[in-house]
Short mmCIF file of C-alpha atoms in Angstrom, two decimals:
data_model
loop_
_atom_site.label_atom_id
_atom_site.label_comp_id
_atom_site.label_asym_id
_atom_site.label_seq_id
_atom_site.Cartn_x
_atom_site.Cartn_y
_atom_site.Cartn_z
CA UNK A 178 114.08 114.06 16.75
CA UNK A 179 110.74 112.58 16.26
CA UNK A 180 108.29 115.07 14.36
CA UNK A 181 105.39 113.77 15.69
CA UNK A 182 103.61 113.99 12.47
CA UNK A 183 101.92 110.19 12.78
CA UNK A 184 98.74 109.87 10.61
CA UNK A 185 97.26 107.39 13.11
CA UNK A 186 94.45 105.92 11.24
CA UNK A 187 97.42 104.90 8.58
CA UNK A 188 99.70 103.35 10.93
CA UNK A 189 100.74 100.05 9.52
CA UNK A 190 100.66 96.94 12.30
CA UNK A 191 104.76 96.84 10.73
CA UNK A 192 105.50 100.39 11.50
CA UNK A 193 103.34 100.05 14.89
CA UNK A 194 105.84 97.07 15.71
CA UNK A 195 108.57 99.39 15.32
CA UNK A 196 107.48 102.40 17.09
CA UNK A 197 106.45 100.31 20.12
CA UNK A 198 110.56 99.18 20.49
CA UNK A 199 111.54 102.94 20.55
CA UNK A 200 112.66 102.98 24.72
CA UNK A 201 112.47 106.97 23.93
CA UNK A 202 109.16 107.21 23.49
CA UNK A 203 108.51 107.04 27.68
CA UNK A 204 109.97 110.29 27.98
CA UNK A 205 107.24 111.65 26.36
CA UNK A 206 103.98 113.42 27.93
CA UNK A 207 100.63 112.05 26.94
CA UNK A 208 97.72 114.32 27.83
CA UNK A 209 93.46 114.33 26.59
CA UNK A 210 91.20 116.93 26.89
CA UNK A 211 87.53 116.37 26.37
CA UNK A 212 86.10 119.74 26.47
CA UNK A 213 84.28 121.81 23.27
CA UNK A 214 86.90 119.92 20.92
CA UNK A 215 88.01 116.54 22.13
CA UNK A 216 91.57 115.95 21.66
CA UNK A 217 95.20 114.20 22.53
CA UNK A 218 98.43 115.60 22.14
CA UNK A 219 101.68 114.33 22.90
CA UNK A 220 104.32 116.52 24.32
CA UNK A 221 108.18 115.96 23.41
CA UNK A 222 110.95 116.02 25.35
CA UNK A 223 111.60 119.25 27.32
CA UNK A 224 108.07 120.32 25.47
CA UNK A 225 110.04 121.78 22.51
CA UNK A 226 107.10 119.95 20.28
CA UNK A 227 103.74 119.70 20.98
CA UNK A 228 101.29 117.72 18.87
CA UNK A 229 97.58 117.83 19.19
CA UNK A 230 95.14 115.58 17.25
CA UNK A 231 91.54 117.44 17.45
CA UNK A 232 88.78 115.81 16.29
CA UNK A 233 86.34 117.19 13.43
CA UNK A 234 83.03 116.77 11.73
CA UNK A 235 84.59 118.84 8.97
CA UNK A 236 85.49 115.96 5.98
CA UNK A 237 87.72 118.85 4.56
CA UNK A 238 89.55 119.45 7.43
CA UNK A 239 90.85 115.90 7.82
CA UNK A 240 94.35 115.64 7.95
CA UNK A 241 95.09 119.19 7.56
CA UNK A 242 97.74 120.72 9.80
CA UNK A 243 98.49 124.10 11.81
CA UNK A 244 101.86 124.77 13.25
CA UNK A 245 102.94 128.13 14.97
CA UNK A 246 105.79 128.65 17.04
CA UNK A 247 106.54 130.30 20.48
CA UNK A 248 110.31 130.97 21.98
CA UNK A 249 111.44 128.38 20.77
CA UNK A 250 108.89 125.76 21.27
CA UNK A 251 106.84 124.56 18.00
CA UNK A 252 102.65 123.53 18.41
CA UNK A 253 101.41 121.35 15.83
CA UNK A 254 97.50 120.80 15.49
CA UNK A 255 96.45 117.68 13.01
CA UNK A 256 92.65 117.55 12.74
CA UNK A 257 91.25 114.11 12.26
CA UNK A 258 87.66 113.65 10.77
CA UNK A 259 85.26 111.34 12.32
CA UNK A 260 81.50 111.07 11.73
CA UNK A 261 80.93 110.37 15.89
CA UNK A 262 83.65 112.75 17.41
CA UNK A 263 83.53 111.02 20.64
CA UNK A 264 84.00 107.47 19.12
CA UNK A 265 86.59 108.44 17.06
CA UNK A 266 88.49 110.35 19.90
CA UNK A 267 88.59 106.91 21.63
CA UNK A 268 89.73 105.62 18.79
CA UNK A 269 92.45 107.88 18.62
CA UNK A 270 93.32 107.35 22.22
CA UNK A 271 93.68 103.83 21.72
CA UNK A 272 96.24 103.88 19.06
CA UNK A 273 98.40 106.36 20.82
CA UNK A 274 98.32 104.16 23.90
CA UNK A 275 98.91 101.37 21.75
CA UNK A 276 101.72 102.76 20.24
CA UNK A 277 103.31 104.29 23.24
CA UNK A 278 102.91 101.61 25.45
CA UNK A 279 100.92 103.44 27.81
CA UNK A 280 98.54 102.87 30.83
CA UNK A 281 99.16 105.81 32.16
CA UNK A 282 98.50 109.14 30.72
CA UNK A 283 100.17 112.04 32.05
CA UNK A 284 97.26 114.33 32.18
CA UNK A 285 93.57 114.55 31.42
CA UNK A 286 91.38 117.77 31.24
CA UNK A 287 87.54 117.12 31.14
CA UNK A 288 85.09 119.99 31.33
CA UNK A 289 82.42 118.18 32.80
CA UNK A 290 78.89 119.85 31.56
CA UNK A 291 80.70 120.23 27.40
CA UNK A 292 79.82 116.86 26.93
CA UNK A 293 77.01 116.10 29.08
CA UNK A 294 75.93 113.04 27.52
CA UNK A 295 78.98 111.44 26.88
CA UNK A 296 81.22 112.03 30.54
CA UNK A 297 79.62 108.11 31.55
CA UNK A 298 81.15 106.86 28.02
CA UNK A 299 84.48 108.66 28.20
CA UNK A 300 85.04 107.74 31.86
CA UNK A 301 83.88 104.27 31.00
CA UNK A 302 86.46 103.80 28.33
CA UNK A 303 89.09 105.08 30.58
CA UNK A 304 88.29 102.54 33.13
CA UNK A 305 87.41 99.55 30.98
CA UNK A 306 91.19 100.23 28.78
CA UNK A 307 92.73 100.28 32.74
CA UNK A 308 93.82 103.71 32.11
CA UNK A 309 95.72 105.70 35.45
CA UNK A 310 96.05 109.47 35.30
CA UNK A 311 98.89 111.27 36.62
CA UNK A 312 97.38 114.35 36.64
CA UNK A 313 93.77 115.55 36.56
CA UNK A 314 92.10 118.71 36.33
CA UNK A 315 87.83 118.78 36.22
CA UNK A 316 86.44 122.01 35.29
CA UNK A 317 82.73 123.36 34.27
CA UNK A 318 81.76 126.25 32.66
CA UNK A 319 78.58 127.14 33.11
CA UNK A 320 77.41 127.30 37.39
CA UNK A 321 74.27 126.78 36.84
CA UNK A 322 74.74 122.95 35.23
CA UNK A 323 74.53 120.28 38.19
CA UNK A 324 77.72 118.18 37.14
CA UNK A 325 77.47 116.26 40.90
CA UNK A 326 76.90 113.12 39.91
CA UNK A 327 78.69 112.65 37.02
CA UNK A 328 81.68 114.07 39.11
CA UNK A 329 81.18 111.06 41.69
CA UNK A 330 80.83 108.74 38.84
CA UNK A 331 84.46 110.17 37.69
CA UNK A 332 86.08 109.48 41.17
CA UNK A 333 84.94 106.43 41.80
CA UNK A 334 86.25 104.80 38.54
CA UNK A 335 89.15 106.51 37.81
CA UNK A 336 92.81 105.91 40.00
CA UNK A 337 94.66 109.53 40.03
CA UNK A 338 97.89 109.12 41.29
CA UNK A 339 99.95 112.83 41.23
CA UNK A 340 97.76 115.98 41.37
CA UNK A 341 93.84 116.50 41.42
CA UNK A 342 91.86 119.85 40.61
CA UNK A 343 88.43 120.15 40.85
CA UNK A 344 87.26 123.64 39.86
CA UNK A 345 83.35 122.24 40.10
CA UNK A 346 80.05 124.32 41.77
CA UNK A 347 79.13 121.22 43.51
CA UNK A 348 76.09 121.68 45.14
CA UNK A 349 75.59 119.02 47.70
CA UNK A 350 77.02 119.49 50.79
CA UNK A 351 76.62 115.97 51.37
CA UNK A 352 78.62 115.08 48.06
CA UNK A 353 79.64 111.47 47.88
CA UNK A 354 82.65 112.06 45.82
CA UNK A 355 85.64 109.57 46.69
CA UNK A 356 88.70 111.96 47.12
CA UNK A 357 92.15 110.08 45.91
CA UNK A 358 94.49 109.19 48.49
CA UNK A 359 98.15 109.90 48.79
CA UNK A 360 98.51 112.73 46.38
CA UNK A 361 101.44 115.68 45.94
CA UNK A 362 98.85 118.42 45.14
CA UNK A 363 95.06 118.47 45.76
CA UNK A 364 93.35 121.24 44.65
CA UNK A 365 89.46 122.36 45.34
CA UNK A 366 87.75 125.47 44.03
CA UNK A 367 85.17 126.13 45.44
CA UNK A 368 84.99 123.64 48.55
CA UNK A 369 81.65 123.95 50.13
CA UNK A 370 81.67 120.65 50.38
CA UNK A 371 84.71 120.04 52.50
CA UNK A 372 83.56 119.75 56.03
CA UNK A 373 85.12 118.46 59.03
CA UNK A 374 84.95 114.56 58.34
CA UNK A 375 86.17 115.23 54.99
CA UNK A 376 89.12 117.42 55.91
CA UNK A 377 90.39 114.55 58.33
CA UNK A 378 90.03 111.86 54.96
CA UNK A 379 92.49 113.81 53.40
CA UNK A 380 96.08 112.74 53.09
CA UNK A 381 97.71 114.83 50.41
CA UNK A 382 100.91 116.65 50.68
CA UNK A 383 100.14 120.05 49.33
CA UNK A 384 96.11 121.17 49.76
CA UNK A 385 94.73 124.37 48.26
CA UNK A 386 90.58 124.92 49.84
CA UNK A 387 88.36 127.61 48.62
CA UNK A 388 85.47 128.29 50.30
CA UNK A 389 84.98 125.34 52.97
CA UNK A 390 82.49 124.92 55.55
CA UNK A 391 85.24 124.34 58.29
CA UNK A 392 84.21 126.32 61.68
CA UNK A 393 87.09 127.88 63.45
CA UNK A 394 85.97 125.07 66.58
CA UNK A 395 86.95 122.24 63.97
CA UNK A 396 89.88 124.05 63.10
CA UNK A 397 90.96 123.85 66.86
CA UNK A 398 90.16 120.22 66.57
CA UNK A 399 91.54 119.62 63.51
CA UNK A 400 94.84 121.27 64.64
CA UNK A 401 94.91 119.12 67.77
CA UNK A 402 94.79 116.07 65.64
CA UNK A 403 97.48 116.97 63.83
CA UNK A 404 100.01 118.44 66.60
CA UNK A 405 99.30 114.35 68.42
CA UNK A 406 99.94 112.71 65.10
CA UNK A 407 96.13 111.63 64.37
CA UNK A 408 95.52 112.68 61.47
CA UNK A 409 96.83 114.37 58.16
CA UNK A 410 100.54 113.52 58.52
CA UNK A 411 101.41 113.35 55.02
CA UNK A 412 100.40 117.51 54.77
CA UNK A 413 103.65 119.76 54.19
CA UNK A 414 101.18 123.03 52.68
CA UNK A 415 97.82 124.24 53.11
CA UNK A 416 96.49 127.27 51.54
CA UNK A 417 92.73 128.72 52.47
CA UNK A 418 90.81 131.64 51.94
CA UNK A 419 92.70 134.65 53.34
CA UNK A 420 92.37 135.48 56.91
CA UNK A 421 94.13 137.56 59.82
CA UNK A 422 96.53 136.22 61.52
CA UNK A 423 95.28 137.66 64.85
CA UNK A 424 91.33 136.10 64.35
CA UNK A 425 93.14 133.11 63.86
CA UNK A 426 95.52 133.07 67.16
CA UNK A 427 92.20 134.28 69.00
CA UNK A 428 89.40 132.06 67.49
CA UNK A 429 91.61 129.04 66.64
CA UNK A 430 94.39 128.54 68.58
CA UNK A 431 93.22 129.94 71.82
CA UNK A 432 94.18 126.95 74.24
CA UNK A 433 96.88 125.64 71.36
CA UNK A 434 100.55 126.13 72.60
CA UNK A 435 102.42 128.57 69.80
CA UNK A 436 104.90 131.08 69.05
CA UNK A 437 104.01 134.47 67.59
CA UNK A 438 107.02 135.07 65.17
CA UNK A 439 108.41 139.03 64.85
CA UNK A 440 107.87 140.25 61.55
CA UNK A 441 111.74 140.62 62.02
CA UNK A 442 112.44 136.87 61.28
CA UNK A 443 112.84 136.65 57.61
CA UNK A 444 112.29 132.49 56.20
CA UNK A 445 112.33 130.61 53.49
CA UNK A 446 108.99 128.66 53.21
CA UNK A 447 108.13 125.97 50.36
CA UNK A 448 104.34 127.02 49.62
CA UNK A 449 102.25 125.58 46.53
CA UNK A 450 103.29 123.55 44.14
CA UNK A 451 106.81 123.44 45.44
CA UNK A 452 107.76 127.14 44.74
CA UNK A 453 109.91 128.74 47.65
CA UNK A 454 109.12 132.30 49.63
CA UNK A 455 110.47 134.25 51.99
CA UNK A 456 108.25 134.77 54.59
CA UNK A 457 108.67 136.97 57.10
CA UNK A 458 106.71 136.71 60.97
CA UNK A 459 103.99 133.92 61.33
CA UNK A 460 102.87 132.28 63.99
CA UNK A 461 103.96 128.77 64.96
CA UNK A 462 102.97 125.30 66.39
CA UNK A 463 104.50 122.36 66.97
CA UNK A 464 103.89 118.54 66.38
CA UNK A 465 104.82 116.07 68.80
CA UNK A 466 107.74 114.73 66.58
CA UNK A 467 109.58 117.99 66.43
CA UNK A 468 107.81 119.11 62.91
CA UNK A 469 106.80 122.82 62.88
CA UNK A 470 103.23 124.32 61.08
CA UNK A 471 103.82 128.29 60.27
CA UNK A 472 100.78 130.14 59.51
CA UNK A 473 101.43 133.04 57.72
CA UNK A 474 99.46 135.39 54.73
CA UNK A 475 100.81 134.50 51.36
CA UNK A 476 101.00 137.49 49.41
CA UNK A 477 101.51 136.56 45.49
CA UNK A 478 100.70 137.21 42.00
CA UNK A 479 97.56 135.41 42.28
CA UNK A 480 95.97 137.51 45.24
CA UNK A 481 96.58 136.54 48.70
CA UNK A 482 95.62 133.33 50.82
CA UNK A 483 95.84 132.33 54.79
CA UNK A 484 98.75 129.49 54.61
CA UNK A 485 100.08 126.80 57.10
CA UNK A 486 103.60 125.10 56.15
CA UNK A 487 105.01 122.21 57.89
CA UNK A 488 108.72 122.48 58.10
#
């Protein structure tokens, strides 16, 4: 099995002829992280080994390596010096792309106010080296740090293709962030900025919405879209902030056809990220093809949330 152990800046053009014929090497997971260390790691297969290169300023940390091991599963981290950490991240990235053959990566992490003046560069490289992201998850630490327009900057540039999370205090409610189309999961927290227009622009399969600015009149609207087939087809899960069922029947779906289930009627629902629940009661409506929207309150390990699944 490969080790993973590559000392990239001592790959020979020979050996990185070689390693680009290895077929197996597409089966593994290629993910960055540009946060308060800037790194890549490559995952194996099943993730039974998991290398990440960090970058250092420390000349006596260079090359040095730290494995530990958890059921099973082994984590390398190789530490690579380089006098300009971000330059010689990119660097980095470009070997391992080189090497694997990749334009796609499978995930990137990016807190956006870490490296304030450098999120322009790093999404510029990833656009100008054509780079697609499979998975992408934008984070900030500190609320009080306007990340807005870098954000937008990120979006426009960059193609995501699988799942989107954006766990960013954006601040204008008028944010002109493009959202990516056609994706399995799309994830906002906190979502102030989601308003009626925007909730109709999105076409995603599973949806999770903290905090949006969505009166229970657009709702209605919203929900009368969908039942003719206007808008929002693709959706098979939505999760929101949680909310009674009966405020919703009375404020929402007052003069919108539906079904109040008995809490007698035990289902099996899929809800985020493709897990499956039983869910007893709910209230349903029905699209014009035949499709059915429950509403019901998820109750899970991670609190509890006002849910619609399309079945």
């Amino acid at each position: 099995m490969f080790s993973f152990r590559i000392n990239f800046s001592m790959t020979s053009k020979r050996s990185k002829a070689v390693t680009k014929k290895m077929t197996f090497y597409s089966k593994y997971h290629i993910l960055v992280t540009i946060d308060d260390a800037l790194e890549i790691t490559i995952r194996g297969i099943n993730n039974v080994v998991s290398c990440t290169y960090n970058m250092t300023s420390d000349k006596q940390m260079d090359g040095k390596t730290e494995e530990t091991t958890y059921k099973d599963r082994i984590f390398r981290d190789v530490y690579n010096y380089a006098e300009d950490l971000v330059e010689g991240w990119k660097q980095l990235c470009k070997h391992v792309l080189d090497i694997f053959k990749r334009k796609t990566i499978n995930g990137i992490v990016m807190t956006m106010d870490e490296f304030v003046n450098h999120n322009v560069s790093v999404i510029d490289f990833l656009k100008s080296n054509e780079i697609l992201v499979d998975g992408c998850y934008l984070y900030q630490k500190r609320q009080k740090k306007n990340v807005d327009k870098h954000a937008a900057y990120f979006l426009k540039n960059l193609t995501v293709n699988l799942n989107f999370t954006l766990h960013l205090n954006i601040r204008n409610n008028n944010f002109d962030g493009k959202i990516p189309k056609r994706l399995q999961v799309l994830n906002i927290e906190p979502s102030k900025w989601i308003g009626y227009e925007r909730l109709l622009e999105i076409d995603s399969k599973h949806v999770i919405l903290r905090n949006n600015r969505i009166t229970n009149e657009e709702w209605n609207l919203f929900l009368k879209k969908w039942i003719s087939m206007e808008t929002n087809q693709n959706l098979e899960y939505m999760e929101l902030d949680k909310r009674e069922l009966g405020g919703f029947r009375d404020r929402v779906l007052y003069d919108i056809p539906h079904e109040v289930v008995s809490e007698e009627v035990s289902r099996i629902l899929t809800i985020r990220y493709k897990q499956t629940q039983e869910i007893r009661g709910g209230i349903d409506i029905r699209r014009t093809d035949g499709k059915t929207a429950t509403f019901f309150v998820l109750r899970a390990s991670w609190g509890e949330y006002f849910s619609m699944c399309i079945h």
